[in-house]
PDB file of C-alpha atoms and ligand atoms in Angstrom:
ATOM      1  CA  ARG A  20     -33.719 -83.673  30.001  1.00 78.00           C
ATOM      2  CA  LEU A  21     -33.026 -86.158  32.732  1.00 80.00           C
ATOM      3  CA  ASP A  22     -30.392 -87.664  30.513  1.00 84.00           C
ATOM      4  CA  GLN A  23     -28.756 -84.295  30.124  1.00 84.00           C
ATOM      5  CA  GLN A  24     -28.864 -83.666  33.863  1.00 83.00           C
ATOM      6  CA  LEU A  25     -27.316 -87.021  34.605  1.00 84.00           C
ATOM      7  CA  LYS A  26     -24.592 -86.288  32.142  1.00 82.00           C
ATOM      8  CA  GLU A  27     -23.855 -82.978  33.850  1.00 81.00           C
ATOM      9  CA  ILE A  28     -23.806 -84.550  37.290  1.00 80.00           C
ATOM     10  CA  ASN A  29     -21.497 -87.212  36.002  1.00 76.00           C
ATOM     11  CA  HIS A  30     -19.181 -84.645  34.487  1.00 74.00           C
ATOM     12  CA  PHE A  31     -19.149 -82.712  37.743  1.00 70.00           C
ATOM     13  CA  THR A  32     -18.371 -85.856  39.738  1.00 71.00           C
ATOM     14  CA  VAL A  33     -15.446 -86.669  37.494  1.00 66.00           C
ATOM     15  CA  LYS A  34     -14.148 -83.145  37.953  1.00 62.00           C
ATOM     16  CA  MET A  35     -14.500 -83.333  41.731  1.00 61.00           C
ATOM     17  CA  ALA A  36     -12.768 -86.682  41.840  1.00 61.00           C
ATOM     18  CA  LYS A  37      -9.862 -85.074  40.064  1.00 64.00           C
ATOM     19  CA  SER A  38      -9.805 -82.034  42.296  1.00 70.00           C
ATOM     20  CA  THR A  39      -6.618 -81.572  44.211  1.00 87.00           C
ATOM     21  CA  GLU A  40      -5.392 -79.525  47.093  1.00 93.00           C
ATOM     22  CA  VAL A  41      -2.075 -77.761  47.003  1.00 96.00           C
ATOM     23  CA  LYS A  42      -0.548 -76.422  50.200  1.00 97.00           C
ATOM     24  CA  ILE A  43       1.747 -73.446  49.910  1.00 98.00           C
ATOM     25  CA  ALA A  44       3.606 -71.743  52.754  1.00 97.00           C
ATOM     26  CA  VAL A  45       5.244 -68.329  52.412  1.00 97.00           C
ATOM     27  CA  PHE A  46       8.553 -67.748  54.184  1.00 96.00           C
ATOM     28  CA  GLY A  47      10.952 -64.849  54.488  1.00 96.00           C
ATOM     29  CA  ARG A  48      12.333 -62.370  56.985  1.00 94.00           C
ATOM     30  CA  ALA A  49       9.804 -60.184  58.835  1.00 93.00           C
ATOM     31  CA  GLY A  50       8.836 -57.102  56.854  1.00 94.00           C
ATOM     32  CA  VAL A  51       9.679 -58.374  53.351  1.00 97.00           C
ATOM     33  CA  GLY A  52       6.004 -58.204  52.373  1.00 96.00           C
ATOM     34  CA  LYS A  53       4.751 -61.782  52.726  1.00 96.00           C
ATOM     35  CA  SER A  54       1.302 -60.713  53.888  1.00 95.00           C
ATOM     36  CA  ALA A  55       1.098 -57.968  51.275  1.00 95.00           C
ATOM     37  CA  LEU A  56       2.006 -60.448  48.513  1.00 97.00           C
ATOM     38  CA  VAL A  57      -0.536 -63.044  49.591  1.00 96.00           C
ATOM     39  CA  VAL A  58      -3.270 -60.434  49.833  1.00 94.00           C
ATOM     40  CA  ARG A  59      -2.282 -58.975  46.451  1.00 95.00           C
ATOM     41  CA  PHE A  60      -2.520 -62.430  44.893  1.00 96.00           C
ATOM     42  CA  LEU A  61      -5.915 -63.110  46.459  1.00 95.00           C
ATOM     43  CA  THR A  62      -7.595 -59.717  46.124  1.00 92.00           C
ATOM     44  CA  LYS A  63      -5.531 -57.759  43.561  1.00 88.00           C
ATOM     45  CA  ARG A  64      -5.262 -55.063  46.192  1.00 87.00           C
ATOM     46  CA  PHE A  65      -2.565 -53.612  48.389  1.00 88.00           C
ATOM     47  CA  ILE A  66      -3.108 -52.804  52.030  1.00 81.00           C
ATOM     48  CA  TRP A  67      -0.321 -50.898  53.694  1.00 76.00           C
ATOM     49  CA  GLU A  68      -0.290 -52.344  57.180  1.00 78.00           C
ATOM     50  CA  TYR A  69      -0.791 -55.840  58.500  1.00 75.00           C
ATOM     51  CA  ASP A  70      -0.250 -57.101  61.964  1.00 79.00           C
ATOM     52  CA  PRO A  71       3.272 -58.508  61.520  1.00 79.00           C
ATOM     53  CA  THR A  72       2.671 -61.119  64.205  1.00 80.00           C
ATOM     54  CA  LEU A  73      -0.475 -62.446  62.581  1.00 82.00           C
ATOM     55  CA  GLU A  74      -0.315 -65.785  60.893  1.00 84.00           C
ATOM     56  CA  SER A  75      -3.131 -66.594  58.476  1.00 89.00           C
ATOM     57  CA  THR A  76      -4.277 -69.289  56.114  1.00 93.00           C
ATOM     58  CA  TYR A  77      -6.350 -68.660  53.027  1.00 94.00           C
ATOM     59  CA  ARG A  78      -8.053 -70.831  50.443  1.00 95.00           C
ATOM     60  CA  HIS A  79      -8.134 -70.004  46.759  1.00 95.00           C
ATOM     61  CA  GLN A  80      -9.825 -72.121  44.143  1.00 93.00           C
ATOM     62  CA  THR A  81      -8.843 -72.203  40.502  1.00 92.00           C
ATOM     63  CA  THR A  82      -9.026 -74.523  37.500  1.00 90.00           C
ATOM     64  CA  MET A  83      -5.927 -76.010  35.923  1.00 88.00           C
ATOM     65  CA  GLU A  84      -6.098 -78.329  32.919  1.00 84.00           C
ATOM     66  CA  ASP A  85      -9.765 -79.009  33.606  1.00 82.00           C
ATOM     67  CA  GLU A  86      -9.170 -79.884  37.229  1.00 86.00           C
ATOM     68  CA  ILE A  87     -10.344 -77.982  40.251  1.00 89.00           C
ATOM     69  CA  VAL A  88      -7.338 -76.968  42.303  1.00 93.00           C
ATOM     70  CA  THR A  89      -7.699 -75.625  45.802  1.00 95.00           C
ATOM     71  CA  MET A  90      -4.698 -73.668  46.912  1.00 96.00           C
ATOM     72  CA  GLU A  91      -4.220 -73.424  50.642  1.00 97.00           C
ATOM     73  CA  LEU A  92      -1.934 -70.538  51.500  1.00 97.00           C
ATOM     74  CA  LEU A  93      -0.124 -70.135  54.782  1.00 96.00           C
ATOM     75  CA  ASP A  94       1.248 -66.673  55.455  1.00 95.00           C
ATOM     76  CA  THR A  95       3.848 -67.304  58.154  1.00 94.00           C
ATOM     77  CA  ALA A  96       4.774 -64.645  60.682  1.00 90.00           C
ATOM     78  CA  GLY A  97       8.305 -65.628  61.710  1.00 71.00           C
ATOM     79  CA  GLN A  98       9.516 -65.395  65.286  1.00 64.00           C
ATOM     80  CA  GLU A  99       7.629 -68.580  66.038  1.00 65.00           C
ATOM     81  CA  ASP A 100       9.208 -71.451  67.868  1.00 76.00           C
ATOM     82  CA  PRO A 101      11.213 -73.954  65.816  1.00 82.00           C
ATOM     83  CA  LEU A 102       8.741 -76.762  66.397  1.00 84.00           C
ATOM     84  CA  LEU A 103       5.872 -74.753  64.997  1.00 86.00           C
ATOM     85  CA  ARG A 104       7.969 -73.770  62.021  1.00 91.00           C
ATOM     86  CA  GLU A 105       8.921 -77.365  61.391  1.00 93.00           C
ATOM     87  CA  GLY A 106       5.220 -78.218  61.441  1.00 93.00           C
ATOM     88  CA  HIS A 107       4.580 -75.558  58.802  1.00 95.00           C
ATOM     89  CA  ILE A 108       7.288 -76.984  56.597  1.00 96.00           C
ATOM     90  CA  ARG A 109       5.948 -80.518  56.948  1.00 96.00           C
ATOM     91  CA  TRP A 110       2.481 -79.207  56.110  1.00 96.00           C
ATOM     92  CA  GLY A 111       3.553 -77.480  52.901  1.00 97.00           C
ATOM     93  CA  ASP A 112       3.745 -79.083  49.456  1.00 97.00           C
ATOM     94  CA  GLY A 113       5.569 -76.068  48.099  1.00 98.00           C
ATOM     95  CA  PHE A 114       7.033 -72.789  49.274  1.00 98.00           C
ATOM     96  CA  VAL A 115       7.516 -69.168  48.368  1.00 98.00           C
ATOM     97  CA  ILE A 116      10.723 -67.697  49.752  1.00 98.00           C
ATOM     98  CA  VAL A 117      10.481 -63.910  49.753  1.00 98.00           C
ATOM     99  CA  TYR A 118      13.144 -61.261  50.189  1.00 98.00           C
ATOM    100  CA  ASP A 119      12.982 -57.480  49.968  1.00 98.00           C
ATOM    101  CA  ILE A 120      15.146 -55.929  47.232  1.00 98.00           C
ATOM    102  CA  THR A 121      15.827 -52.957  49.554  1.00 98.00           C
ATOM    103  CA  ASP A 122      17.100 -55.181  52.366  1.00 98.00           C
ATOM    104  CA  ARG A 123      20.260 -57.150  51.679  1.00 98.00           C
ATOM    105  CA  GLY A 124      19.935 -59.014  54.968  1.00 98.00           C
ATOM    106  CA  SER A 125      16.615 -60.441  53.819  1.00 98.00           C
ATOM    107  CA  PHE A 126      18.344 -61.676  50.646  1.00 98.00           C
ATOM    108  CA  GLU A 127      21.037 -63.346  52.727  1.00 98.00           C
ATOM    109  CA  ASP A 128      18.263 -65.002  54.747  1.00 96.00           C
ATOM    110  CA  VAL A 129      17.053 -66.839  51.647  1.00 98.00           C
ATOM    111  CA  MET A 130      19.722 -69.523  52.077  1.00 97.00           C
ATOM    112  CA  TYR A 131      18.790 -69.865  55.730  1.00 95.00           C
ATOM    113  CA  PHE A 132      15.173 -70.606  54.793  1.00 96.00           C
ATOM    114  CA  LYS A 133      16.175 -72.895  51.932  1.00 97.00           C
ATOM    115  CA  ASN A 134      18.343 -74.939  54.318  1.00 97.00           C
ATOM    116  CA  LEU A 135      15.511 -75.148  56.843  1.00 95.00           C
ATOM    117  CA  LEU A 136      13.195 -76.501  54.151  1.00 97.00           C
ATOM    118  CA  ASP A 137      15.803 -79.012  52.985  1.00 97.00           C
ATOM    119  CA  ASP A 138      16.439 -80.217  56.534  1.00 96.00           C
ATOM    120  CA  VAL A 139      12.789 -80.937  57.207  1.00 96.00           C
ATOM    121  CA  LYS A 140      11.917 -82.354  53.771  1.00 96.00           C
ATOM    122  CA  LYS A 141      15.002 -84.474  53.158  1.00 95.00           C
ATOM    123  CA  PRO A 142      15.501 -86.748  51.331  1.00 95.00           C
ATOM    124  CA  LYS A 143      12.779 -85.176  49.179  1.00 94.00           C
ATOM    125  CA  ASN A 144      13.561 -82.217  46.954  1.00 94.00           C
ATOM    126  CA  VAL A 145      11.866 -79.016  48.048  1.00 97.00           C
ATOM    127  CA  THR A 146       9.555 -77.333  45.540  1.00 98.00           C
ATOM    128  CA  PHE A 147       9.777 -73.573  45.848  1.00 98.00           C
ATOM    129  CA  ILE A 148      10.036 -70.259  44.043  1.00 98.00           C
ATOM    130  CA  LEU A 149      12.105 -67.203  44.890  1.00 98.00           C
ATOM    131  CA  VAL A 150      10.438 -63.790  45.001  1.00 98.00           C
ATOM    132  CA  GLY A 151      12.197 -60.432  45.292  1.00 98.00           C
ATOM    133  CA  ASN A 152       9.527 -58.014  46.523  1.00 98.00           C
ATOM    134  CA  LYS A 153       9.263 -54.195  46.704  1.00 98.00           C
ATOM    135  CA  ALA A 154      10.515 -53.693  43.137  1.00 98.00           C
ATOM    136  CA  ASP A 155       8.754 -50.311  43.171  1.00 98.00           C
ATOM    137  CA  LEU A 156      11.373 -48.950  45.602  1.00 98.00           C
ATOM    138  CA  THR A 157      14.122 -48.661  42.975  1.00 96.00           C
ATOM    139  CA  HIS A 158      15.812 -45.717  44.710  1.00 97.00           C
ATOM    140  CA  SER A 159      16.647 -47.818  47.768  1.00 98.00           C
ATOM    141  CA  ARG A 160      17.463 -51.052  45.977  1.00 98.00           C
ATOM    142  CA  GLN A 161      20.251 -53.107  47.622  1.00 98.00           C
ATOM    143  CA  VAL A 162      19.935 -56.342  45.643  1.00 98.00           C
ATOM    144  CA  SER A 163      20.188 -56.247  41.863  1.00 98.00           C
ATOM    145  CA  THR A 164      17.909 -58.242  39.590  1.00 98.00           C
ATOM    146  CA  GLU A 165      20.969 -60.169  38.342  1.00 98.00           C
ATOM    147  CA  GLU A 166      21.851 -61.273  41.881  1.00 98.00           C
ATOM    148  CA  GLY A 167      18.329 -62.591  42.335  1.00 98.00           C
ATOM    149  CA  GLU A 168      18.498 -64.409  39.012  1.00 98.00           C
ATOM    150  CA  ARG A 169      21.875 -65.897  39.840  1.00 98.00           C
ATOM    151  CA  LEU A 170      20.720 -67.200  43.231  1.00 98.00           C
ATOM    152  CA  ALA A 171      17.612 -68.718  41.636  1.00 98.00           C
ATOM    153  CA  ALA A 172      19.777 -70.393  38.993  1.00 98.00           C
ATOM    154  CA  ASP A 173      22.056 -71.795  41.725  1.00 98.00           C
ATOM    155  CA  LEU A 174      19.039 -73.138  43.595  1.00 97.00           C
ATOM    156  CA  SER A 175      17.307 -74.316  40.386  1.00 97.00           C
ATOM    157  CA  CYS A 176      14.071 -72.499  41.092  1.00 97.00           C
ATOM    158  CA  ALA A 177      11.859 -69.993  39.316  1.00 97.00           C
ATOM    159  CA  PHE A 178      12.480 -66.336  40.112  1.00 98.00           C
ATOM    160  CA  TYR A 179      10.117 -63.366  40.161  1.00 98.00           C
ATOM    161  CA  GLU A 180      10.865 -59.780  40.993  1.00 98.00           C
ATOM    162  CA  CYS A 181       7.689 -57.949  41.833  1.00 98.00           C
ATOM    163  CA  SER A 182       5.892 -55.395  43.932  1.00 98.00           C
ATOM    164  CA  ALA A 183       2.907 -56.193  46.111  1.00 97.00           C
ATOM    165  CA  CYS A 184       2.394 -52.432  46.223  1.00 96.00           C
ATOM    166  CA  THR A 185       2.030 -51.677  42.503  1.00 96.00           C
ATOM    167  CA  GLY A 186       1.251 -55.218  41.356  1.00 95.00           C
ATOM    168  CA  GLU A 187       4.118 -55.202  38.859  1.00 95.00           C
ATOM    169  CA  GLY A 188       5.986 -58.449  38.177  1.00 95.00           C
ATOM    170  CA  ASN A 189       3.115 -60.879  37.763  1.00 92.00           C
ATOM    171  CA  ILE A 190       2.503 -62.166  41.269  1.00 97.00           C
ATOM    172  CA  THR A 191      -0.439 -64.251  40.071  1.00 96.00           C
ATOM    173  CA  GLU A 192       1.788 -66.092  37.614  1.00 96.00           C
ATOM    174  CA  ALA A 193       4.339 -66.746  40.384  1.00 97.00           C
ATOM    175  CA  PHE A 194       1.809 -68.500  42.614  1.00 97.00           C
ATOM    176  CA  TYR A 195       0.291 -70.421  39.687  1.00 96.00           C
ATOM    177  CA  GLU A 196       3.687 -71.531  38.449  1.00 96.00           C
ATOM    178  CA  LEU A 197       4.519 -72.891  41.903  1.00 97.00           C
ATOM    179  CA  CYS A 198       1.164 -74.651  41.926  1.00 96.00           C
ATOM    180  CA  ARG A 199       1.844 -76.266  38.540  1.00 95.00           C
ATOM    181  CA  GLU A 200       5.279 -77.347  39.671  1.00 95.00           C
ATOM    182  CA  ILE A 201       3.871 -78.998  42.784  1.00 95.00           C
ATOM    183  CA  ARG A 202       1.344 -80.868  40.648  1.00 92.00           C
ATOM    184  CA  ARG A 203       4.055 -82.117  38.293  1.00 90.00           C
ATOM    185  CA  ARG A 204       5.881 -83.802  41.167  1.00 84.00           C
TER     186      ARG A 204
HETATM  187  P1  GDP B  21       5.629 -59.449  56.263  1.00 93.93           P
HETATM  188  O1  GDP B  21       6.143 -59.214  57.645  1.00 93.93           O
HETATM  189  O2  GDP B  21       6.650 -60.185  55.442  1.00 93.93           O
HETATM  190  O3  GDP B  21       4.288 -60.091  56.217  1.00 93.93           O
HETATM  191  O4  GDP B  21       5.506 -58.000  55.568  1.00 93.93           O
HETATM  192  P2  GDP B  21       4.176 -57.100  55.358  1.00 93.93           P
HETATM  193  O5  GDP B  21       3.337 -57.653  54.269  1.00 93.93           O
HETATM  194  O6  GDP B  21       3.535 -56.871  56.665  1.00 93.93           O
HETATM  195  O7  GDP B  21       4.862 -55.768  54.822  1.00 93.93           O
HETATM  196  C1  GDP B  21       5.830 -55.073  55.596  1.00 93.93           C
HETATM  197  C2  GDP B  21       5.873 -53.610  55.196  1.00 93.93           C
HETATM  198  O8  GDP B  21       6.333 -53.490  53.852  1.00 93.93           O
HETATM  199  C3  GDP B  21       4.495 -52.931  55.228  1.00 93.93           C
HETATM  200  O9  GDP B  21       4.671 -51.626  55.703  1.00 93.93           O
HETATM  201  C4  GDP B  21       4.054 -52.929  53.783  1.00 93.93           C
HETATM  202  O10 GDP B  21       3.227 -51.841  53.511  1.00 93.93           O
HETATM  203  C5  GDP B  21       5.378 -52.800  53.052  1.00 93.93           C
HETATM  204  N1  GDP B  21       5.365 -53.445  51.722  1.00 93.93           N
HETATM  205  C6  GDP B  21       5.027 -54.728  51.441  1.00 93.93           C
HETATM  206  N2  GDP B  21       5.160 -54.981  50.128  1.00 93.93           N
HETATM  207  C7  GDP B  21       5.594 -53.834  49.554  1.00 93.93           C
HETATM  208  C8  GDP B  21       5.925 -53.453  48.216  1.00 93.93           C
HETATM  209  O11 GDP B  21       5.862 -54.228  47.247  1.00 93.93           O
HETATM  210  N3  GDP B  21       6.341 -52.163  48.033  1.00 93.93           N
HETATM  211  C9  GDP B  21       6.425 -51.271  49.056  1.00 93.93           C
HETATM  212  N4  GDP B  21       6.824 -50.024  48.773  1.00 93.93           N
HETATM  213  N5  GDP B  21       6.129 -51.591  50.326  1.00 93.93           N
HETATM  214  C10 GDP B  21       5.720 -52.864  50.584  1.00 93.93           C
HETATM  215 MG1   MG B  22       3.008 -60.747  57.710  1.00 93.93          MG
END
């Protein structure tokens, strides 16, 4: 019995030693649904209103290839001063850039955020994914799926179109894919 227990403890220790932390920051114009997406990923629920000025961090633990992975998520709130933002970018190992498919301006902002990330992380390559949110609002769509795909191809990143509201578009997979990509680096 003791032998068995020791074996288990040993196994656990090995697992812990291998455990890693992955820091992910979510960027995008105010109102694109950053908070809604993060909360959907963490709780599988949608809450209509969040304080848009609130910035939060969350921890989410998962197992990947037999390793414990702790994801730290930073839901940014924009409008902050440039120094704070730069700190957020330095902090992050990987990023989610979000736009709203019903807001062309938010799509145009993607390049702005990408350039910010590049500036702070250079000469390193930035690990990120592109997410087009609010896919449920098809009647007021301003950015086509193809445009999103094309931009992602230009930027060599994974692309997901989804809705934090309905849960369509595999938001979980998006966050996990980013996590895997960070770990491959
Ligand atoms: P943030 O400023 O980027 O954090 O955006 P929020 O998460 O606060 O969302 C802004 C507004 O968009 C809120 O009124 C949300 O209810 C709404 N919203 C967020 N995601 C979706 C979505 O996928 N579909 C729809 N219809 N509304 C959404
Ligand atoms: Mg928010």
